[in-house]
Each structure stands twice: as C-alpha cells, then as structure tokens.
XYZ file of C-alpha atoms in Angstrom:
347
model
C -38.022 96.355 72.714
C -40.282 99.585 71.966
C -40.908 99.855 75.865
C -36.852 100.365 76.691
C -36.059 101.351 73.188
C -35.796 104.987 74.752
C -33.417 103.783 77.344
C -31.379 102.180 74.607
C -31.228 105.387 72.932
C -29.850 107.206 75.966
C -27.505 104.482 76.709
C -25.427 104.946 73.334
C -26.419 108.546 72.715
C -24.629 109.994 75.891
C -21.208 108.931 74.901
C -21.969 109.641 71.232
C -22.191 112.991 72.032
C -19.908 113.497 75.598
C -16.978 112.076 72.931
C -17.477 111.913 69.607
C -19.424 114.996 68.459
C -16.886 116.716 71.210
C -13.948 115.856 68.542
C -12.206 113.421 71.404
C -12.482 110.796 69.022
C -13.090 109.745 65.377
C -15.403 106.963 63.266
C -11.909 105.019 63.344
C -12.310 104.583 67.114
C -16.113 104.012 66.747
C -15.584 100.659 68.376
C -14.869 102.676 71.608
C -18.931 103.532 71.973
C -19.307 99.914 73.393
C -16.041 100.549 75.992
C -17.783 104.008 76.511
C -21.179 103.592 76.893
C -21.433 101.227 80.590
C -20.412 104.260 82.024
C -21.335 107.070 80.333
C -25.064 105.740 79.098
C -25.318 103.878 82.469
C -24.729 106.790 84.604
C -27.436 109.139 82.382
C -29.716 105.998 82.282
C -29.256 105.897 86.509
C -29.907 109.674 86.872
C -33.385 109.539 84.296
C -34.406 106.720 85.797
C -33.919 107.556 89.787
C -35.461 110.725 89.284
C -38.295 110.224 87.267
C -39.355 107.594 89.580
C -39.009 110.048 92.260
C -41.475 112.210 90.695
C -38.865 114.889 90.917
C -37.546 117.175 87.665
C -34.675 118.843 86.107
C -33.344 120.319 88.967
C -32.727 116.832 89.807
C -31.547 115.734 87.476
C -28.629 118.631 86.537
C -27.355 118.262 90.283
C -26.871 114.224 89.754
C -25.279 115.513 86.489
C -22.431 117.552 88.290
C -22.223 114.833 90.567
C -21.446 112.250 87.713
C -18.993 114.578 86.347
C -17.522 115.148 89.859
C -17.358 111.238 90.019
C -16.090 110.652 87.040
C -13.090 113.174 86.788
C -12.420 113.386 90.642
C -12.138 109.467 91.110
C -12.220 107.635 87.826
C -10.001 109.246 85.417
C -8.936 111.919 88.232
C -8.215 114.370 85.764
C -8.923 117.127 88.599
C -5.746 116.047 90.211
C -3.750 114.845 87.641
C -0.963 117.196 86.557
C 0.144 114.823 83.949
C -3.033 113.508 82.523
C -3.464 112.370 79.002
C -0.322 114.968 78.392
C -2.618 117.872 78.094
C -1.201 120.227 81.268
C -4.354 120.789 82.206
C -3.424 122.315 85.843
C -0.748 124.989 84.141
C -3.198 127.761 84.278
C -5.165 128.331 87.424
C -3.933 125.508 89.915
C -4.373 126.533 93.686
C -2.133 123.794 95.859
C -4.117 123.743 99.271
C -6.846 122.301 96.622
C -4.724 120.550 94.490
C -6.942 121.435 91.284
C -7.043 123.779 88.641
C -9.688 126.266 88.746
C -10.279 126.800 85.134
C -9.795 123.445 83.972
C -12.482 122.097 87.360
C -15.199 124.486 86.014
C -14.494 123.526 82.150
C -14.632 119.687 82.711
C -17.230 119.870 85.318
C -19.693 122.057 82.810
C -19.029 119.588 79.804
C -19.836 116.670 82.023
C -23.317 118.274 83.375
C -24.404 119.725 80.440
C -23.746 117.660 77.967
C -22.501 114.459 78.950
C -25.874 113.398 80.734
C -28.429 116.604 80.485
C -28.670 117.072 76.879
C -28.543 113.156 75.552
C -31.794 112.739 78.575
C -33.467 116.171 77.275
C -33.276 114.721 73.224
C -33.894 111.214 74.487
C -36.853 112.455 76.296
C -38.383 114.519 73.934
C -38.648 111.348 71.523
C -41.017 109.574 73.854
C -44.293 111.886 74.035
C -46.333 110.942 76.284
C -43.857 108.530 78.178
C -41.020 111.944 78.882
C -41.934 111.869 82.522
C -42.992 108.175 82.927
C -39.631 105.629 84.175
C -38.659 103.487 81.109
C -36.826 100.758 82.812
C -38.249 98.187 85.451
C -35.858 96.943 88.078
C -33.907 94.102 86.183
C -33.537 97.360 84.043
C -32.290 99.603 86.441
C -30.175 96.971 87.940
C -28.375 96.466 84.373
C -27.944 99.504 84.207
C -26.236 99.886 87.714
C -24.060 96.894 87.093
C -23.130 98.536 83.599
C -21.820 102.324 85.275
C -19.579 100.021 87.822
C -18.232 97.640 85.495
C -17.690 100.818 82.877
C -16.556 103.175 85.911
C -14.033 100.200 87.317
C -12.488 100.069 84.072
C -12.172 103.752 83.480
C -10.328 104.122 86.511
C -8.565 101.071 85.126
C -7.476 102.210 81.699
C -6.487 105.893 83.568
C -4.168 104.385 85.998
C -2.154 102.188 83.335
C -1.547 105.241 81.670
C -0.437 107.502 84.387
C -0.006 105.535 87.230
C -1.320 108.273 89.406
C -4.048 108.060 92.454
C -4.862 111.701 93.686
C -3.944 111.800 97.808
C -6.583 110.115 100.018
C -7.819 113.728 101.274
C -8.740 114.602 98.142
C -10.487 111.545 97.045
C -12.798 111.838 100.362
C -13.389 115.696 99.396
C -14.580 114.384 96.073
C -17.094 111.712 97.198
C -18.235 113.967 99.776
C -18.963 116.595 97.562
C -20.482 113.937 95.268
C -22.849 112.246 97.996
C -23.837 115.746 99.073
C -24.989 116.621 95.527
C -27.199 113.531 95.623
C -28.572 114.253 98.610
C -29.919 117.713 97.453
C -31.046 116.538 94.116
C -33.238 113.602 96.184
C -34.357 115.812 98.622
C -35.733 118.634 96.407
C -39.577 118.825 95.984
C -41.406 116.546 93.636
C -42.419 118.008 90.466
C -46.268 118.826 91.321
C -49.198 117.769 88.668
C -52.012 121.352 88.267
C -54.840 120.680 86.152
C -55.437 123.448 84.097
C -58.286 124.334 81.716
C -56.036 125.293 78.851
C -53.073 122.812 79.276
C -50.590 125.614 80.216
C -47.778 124.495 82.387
C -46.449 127.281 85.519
C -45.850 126.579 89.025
C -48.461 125.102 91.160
C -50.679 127.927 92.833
C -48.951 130.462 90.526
C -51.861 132.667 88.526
C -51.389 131.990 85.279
C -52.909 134.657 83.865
C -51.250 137.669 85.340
C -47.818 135.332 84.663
C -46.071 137.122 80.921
C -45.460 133.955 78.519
C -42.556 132.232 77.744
C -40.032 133.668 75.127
C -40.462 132.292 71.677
C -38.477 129.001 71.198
C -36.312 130.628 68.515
C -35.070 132.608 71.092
C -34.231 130.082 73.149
C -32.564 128.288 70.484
C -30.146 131.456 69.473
C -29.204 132.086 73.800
C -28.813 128.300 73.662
C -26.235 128.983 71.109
C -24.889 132.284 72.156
C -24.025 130.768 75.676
C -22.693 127.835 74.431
C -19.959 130.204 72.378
C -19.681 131.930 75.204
C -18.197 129.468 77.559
C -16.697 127.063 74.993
C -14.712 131.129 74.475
C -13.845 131.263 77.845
C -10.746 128.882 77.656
C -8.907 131.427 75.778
C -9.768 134.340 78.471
C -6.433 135.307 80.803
C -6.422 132.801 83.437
C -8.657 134.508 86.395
C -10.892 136.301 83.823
C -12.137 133.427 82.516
C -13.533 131.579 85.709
C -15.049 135.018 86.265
C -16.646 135.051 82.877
C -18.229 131.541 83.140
C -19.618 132.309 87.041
C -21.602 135.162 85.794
C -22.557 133.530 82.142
C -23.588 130.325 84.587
C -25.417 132.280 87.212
C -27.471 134.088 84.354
C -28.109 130.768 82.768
C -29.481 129.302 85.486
C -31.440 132.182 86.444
C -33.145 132.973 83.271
C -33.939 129.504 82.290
C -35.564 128.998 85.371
C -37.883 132.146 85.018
C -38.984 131.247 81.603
C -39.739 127.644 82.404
C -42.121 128.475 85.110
C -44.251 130.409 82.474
C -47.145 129.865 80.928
C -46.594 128.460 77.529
C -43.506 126.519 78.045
C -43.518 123.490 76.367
C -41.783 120.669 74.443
C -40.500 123.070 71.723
C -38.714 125.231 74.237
C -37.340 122.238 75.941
C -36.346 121.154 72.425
C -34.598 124.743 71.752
C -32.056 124.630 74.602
C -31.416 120.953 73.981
C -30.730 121.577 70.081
C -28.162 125.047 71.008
C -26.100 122.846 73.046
C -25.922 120.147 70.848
C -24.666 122.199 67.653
C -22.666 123.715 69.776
C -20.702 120.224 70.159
C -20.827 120.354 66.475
C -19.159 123.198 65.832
C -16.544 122.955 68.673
C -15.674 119.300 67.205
C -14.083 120.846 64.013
C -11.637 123.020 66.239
C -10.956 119.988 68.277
C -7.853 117.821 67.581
C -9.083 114.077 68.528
C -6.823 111.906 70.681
C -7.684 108.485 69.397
C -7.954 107.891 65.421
C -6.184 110.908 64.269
C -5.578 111.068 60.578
C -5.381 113.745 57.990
C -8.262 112.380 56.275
C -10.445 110.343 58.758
C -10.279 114.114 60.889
C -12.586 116.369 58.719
C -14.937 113.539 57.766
C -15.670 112.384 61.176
C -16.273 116.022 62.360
C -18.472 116.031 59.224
C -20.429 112.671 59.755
C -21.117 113.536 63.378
C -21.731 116.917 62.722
C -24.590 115.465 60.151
C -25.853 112.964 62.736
C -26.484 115.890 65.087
C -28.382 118.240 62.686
C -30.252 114.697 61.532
C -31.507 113.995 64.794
C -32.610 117.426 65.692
C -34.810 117.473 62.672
C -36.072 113.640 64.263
C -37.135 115.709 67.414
C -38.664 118.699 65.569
C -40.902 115.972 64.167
C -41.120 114.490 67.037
C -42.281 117.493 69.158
C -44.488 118.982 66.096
C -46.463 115.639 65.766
C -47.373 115.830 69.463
C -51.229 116.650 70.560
C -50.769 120.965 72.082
C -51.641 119.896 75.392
C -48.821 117.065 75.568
C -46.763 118.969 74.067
C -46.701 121.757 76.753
C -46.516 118.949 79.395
C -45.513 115.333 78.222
C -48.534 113.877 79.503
C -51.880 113.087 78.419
C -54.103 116.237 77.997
C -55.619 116.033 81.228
C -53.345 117.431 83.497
C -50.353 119.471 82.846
C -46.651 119.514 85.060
C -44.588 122.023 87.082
C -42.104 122.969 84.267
C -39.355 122.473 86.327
C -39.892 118.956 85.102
C-alpha cells in the first residue's frame, strides 16, 4: 500500500479538485468522487505514469493534459459542440459555425482541464513522494487498472451526457477532435527525455548549459503571487467582451508558458518553486468555488459550507506539501532524486 499510496492519492485528488474545489459540486454529492474518479484520476494516473516511464517531463505531461481535456469535452461530454449542454449556453458568445465551437468557451474548458484537472493534482501528488517524484509508481497490473478505470469512467461519461441531451456532435467533428487529440500525444511522446547532469552543487539547469553565468531562479514567493495573479487573470477573462477576452488569455498564456519555462531552466529551481505554482493554482480553485453556483447538491446551507470545507482541505494540504518539501535533503529537493545527480528542470 505505501508503494501505490501516491497513485491512490492522484486517483481521488484529480476529481477532488477538477469538481469539487471548482464549486461544480457540494459534500452532498460527495458520493460522486467514486463515479468521478475512473476517469478523471485514471486519465492523470495514465499521463504520470506513461511519461515518467518515458523518462520524459512536464512538457509531457501538460500536452497529454490538453489532450485529456480535448478528449474529454470533444467526445465524452461534447460540451465543445453542444449548444444545449447542461443548460448553460455555453456557445452564445463566440461560436464560429464552419467550426461548430465556441471560441471563448473552447479556450476556458480546455485551460481548466490542463491545468488543473490533471497538472496540478500530479504536481501536489508528486511533490509528496521525495525521492520517488520522477520514479513510475504503478507496475503494469497497475497501469492496466488504471487504463481499464479511464474507459469504463470515460464510457459512462459519454453515457450519463447523452441521456441528458441526447446529442452526438457531427462525425466531422468528432474525427477533428481525435485527430487533434492523437496528434497531441504524439508530440508529448516524441519530445526529448528529461536528461540526468551531475553537478557538484546539486543545482538543476539544462544539460550543457553553464550554470554559473545562468542568473537564479526567482524566489518561490514570487512564484506563488504570479501563480495567483494569473490565475485571477484568466478565471477574469470570462467577463471580458466576447473577442477581447480570447485575446486576453492568448497573450496571459503565451507569457505563462514563456516565463515559466525560463525560470525552470535556472539554477536553483527546485521543489519549493514547483510547490509555488502548484499551490497559486490551487487557491485559486478555492477562491473561484465561492463565486461558483454548484449544479448538483445545491442548498442554501450545504453551499457556503462546502465552499468552506474544500476551501480548508486545500489550504490543509498545501501546508502537508510545505512540510513535505521543507523536510526534504537540499539536493533532493532541487531535483527529486537522491543527491547524486540532479534533473533537467523541465522535469
């Protein structure tokens, strides 16, 4: 049990936080984390698991992210197509027909999905297990539970969708979608393997990249408050005019991207970094769950307290991985292995 515990973890905590923390739903539909996780916790438990027996990093693993959420609300819930789905008009604003999605709505979903969905819940997960974040935590009876669990839990998704709308998205679209999703996998399997560089002092940069002549890594405080300023940011964006919006997000994304990946590949980057971006997304759930209205277990009273529970659970578990990350040797910290060797921080 201590060997997959972390897996375990992963498999509830996903859904705990794509759904509950979100506001979707409350502790009177906490039952729903066993209908939720098979698909949810499989699909983050299939992504960890492929790539960090691949060798390969985050990169990786964000791309098989946006393909899950490209899977998941282009063919099992089809909310991408859907102009009627859950009675939320999500394609008002934005639709273009020769697509058949709206833009707005595609970007929103899509982000949720690939950031918090499966990266964050891996990212906390992960920086629980010292020396064992890189290692694969499942064997293949594992892995193959695991891939029986995503099809039974994405089977009845699509299920429990089309008994509620009875709506299937044209066959075009539906081939776009899986090509788009197979063609996400095949990047995020094809990018280089995350390289090992011994180092005297344990700090972690890019293989053959001088360390010295390399400025460090921002304080982790500072990622911690961009963590939360971009996650304001785009949860903000919904309420932009319908083209600014998408405009907004593109650039905020782009920067994102860009910046995270520049820090990372300096010297000093380590667990508490890692830890810093995980944290800002997840309280930014937390926040975003009290101005959510849930759509399963509403109630005047069973609202606020859920929103406060979960809340509580997420600012409870971030203090479990500060001492989690603060117990850690220096040296494994930086890296998540043992002291003699240190990774490429783009794992």
């Amino acid at each position: 049990m201590r060997r997959i515990a972390p897996a375990i973890l992963l498999f509830f905590l996903s859904p705990l936080v794509a759904e509950y923390l979100l506001g979707d739903f409350t502790l009177a539909f906490l039952y729903g984390l066993l209908l939720l996780a098979p698909m949810y916790g499989g699909g983050a438990l299939l992504i960890r698991e492929v790539v960090r027996r691949s060798g390969r990093g985050w990169p990786s693993i964000v791309l098989l992210a946006l393909a899950y959420g490209v899977f998941e609300e282009g063919i099992t819930t089809q909310s991408l197509f859907d102009p009627d789905y859950a009675d939320a008009h999500l394609l008002d604003h934005g639709f273009i027909p020769a697509l058949g999605i709206a833009v707005p709505w595609t970007l929103f979903v899509l982000t949720l999905h690939t950031v918090w969905s499966i990266s964050v819940p891996i990212a906390l997960t992960e920086e629980l297990t010292a020396n064992r974040r890189t290692s694969p935590w499942l064997r293949t009876p594992g892995l193959t539970v695991a891939t029986v669990l995503f099809v039974i839990g994405s089977v009845a998704t699509f299920a429990t969708s089309y008994a509620t709308d009875h709506f299937v998205a044209p066959w075009p679209a539906l081939a776009v979608v899986v090509a788009v999703a197979v063609a996400l996998v095949v990047v995020a399997l094809r990018l280089p393997r995350v390289e090992t560089v011994p180092t005297p002092t344990g700090d972690t940069t890019a293989a053959g990249a001088p360390i010295a002549d390399r400025p460090a890594a921002p304080p982790a405080r500072i990622m911690f408050v961009a963590a939360l300023a971009a996650g304001f940011v785009f949860m903000s964006i919904r309420h932009l005019p319908t083209w600014i919006g998408p405009a907004v997000f593109a650039a905020g994304a782009l920067a994102t991207v860009l910046a995270v990946r520049a820090w990372s590949r300096r010297p000093g980057w380590n667990g508490w970094h890692r830890m810093a971006l995980a944290g800002g997304a997840l309280l930014t759930y937390a926040w975003n769950g009290f101005l959510e209205q849930p759509i399963m277990g509403d109630g005047p009273i069973i609202t606020p307290v859920s929103h406060v529970v979960f809340g509580l659970a997420a600012v409870a578990l971030l203090a479990l991985e500060l001492r989690a990350v603060r117990s850690l040797p220096r040296a494994t910290r930086r890296t998540g292995q043992p002291a003699a060797t240190a990774v490429n921080p783009a794992g």
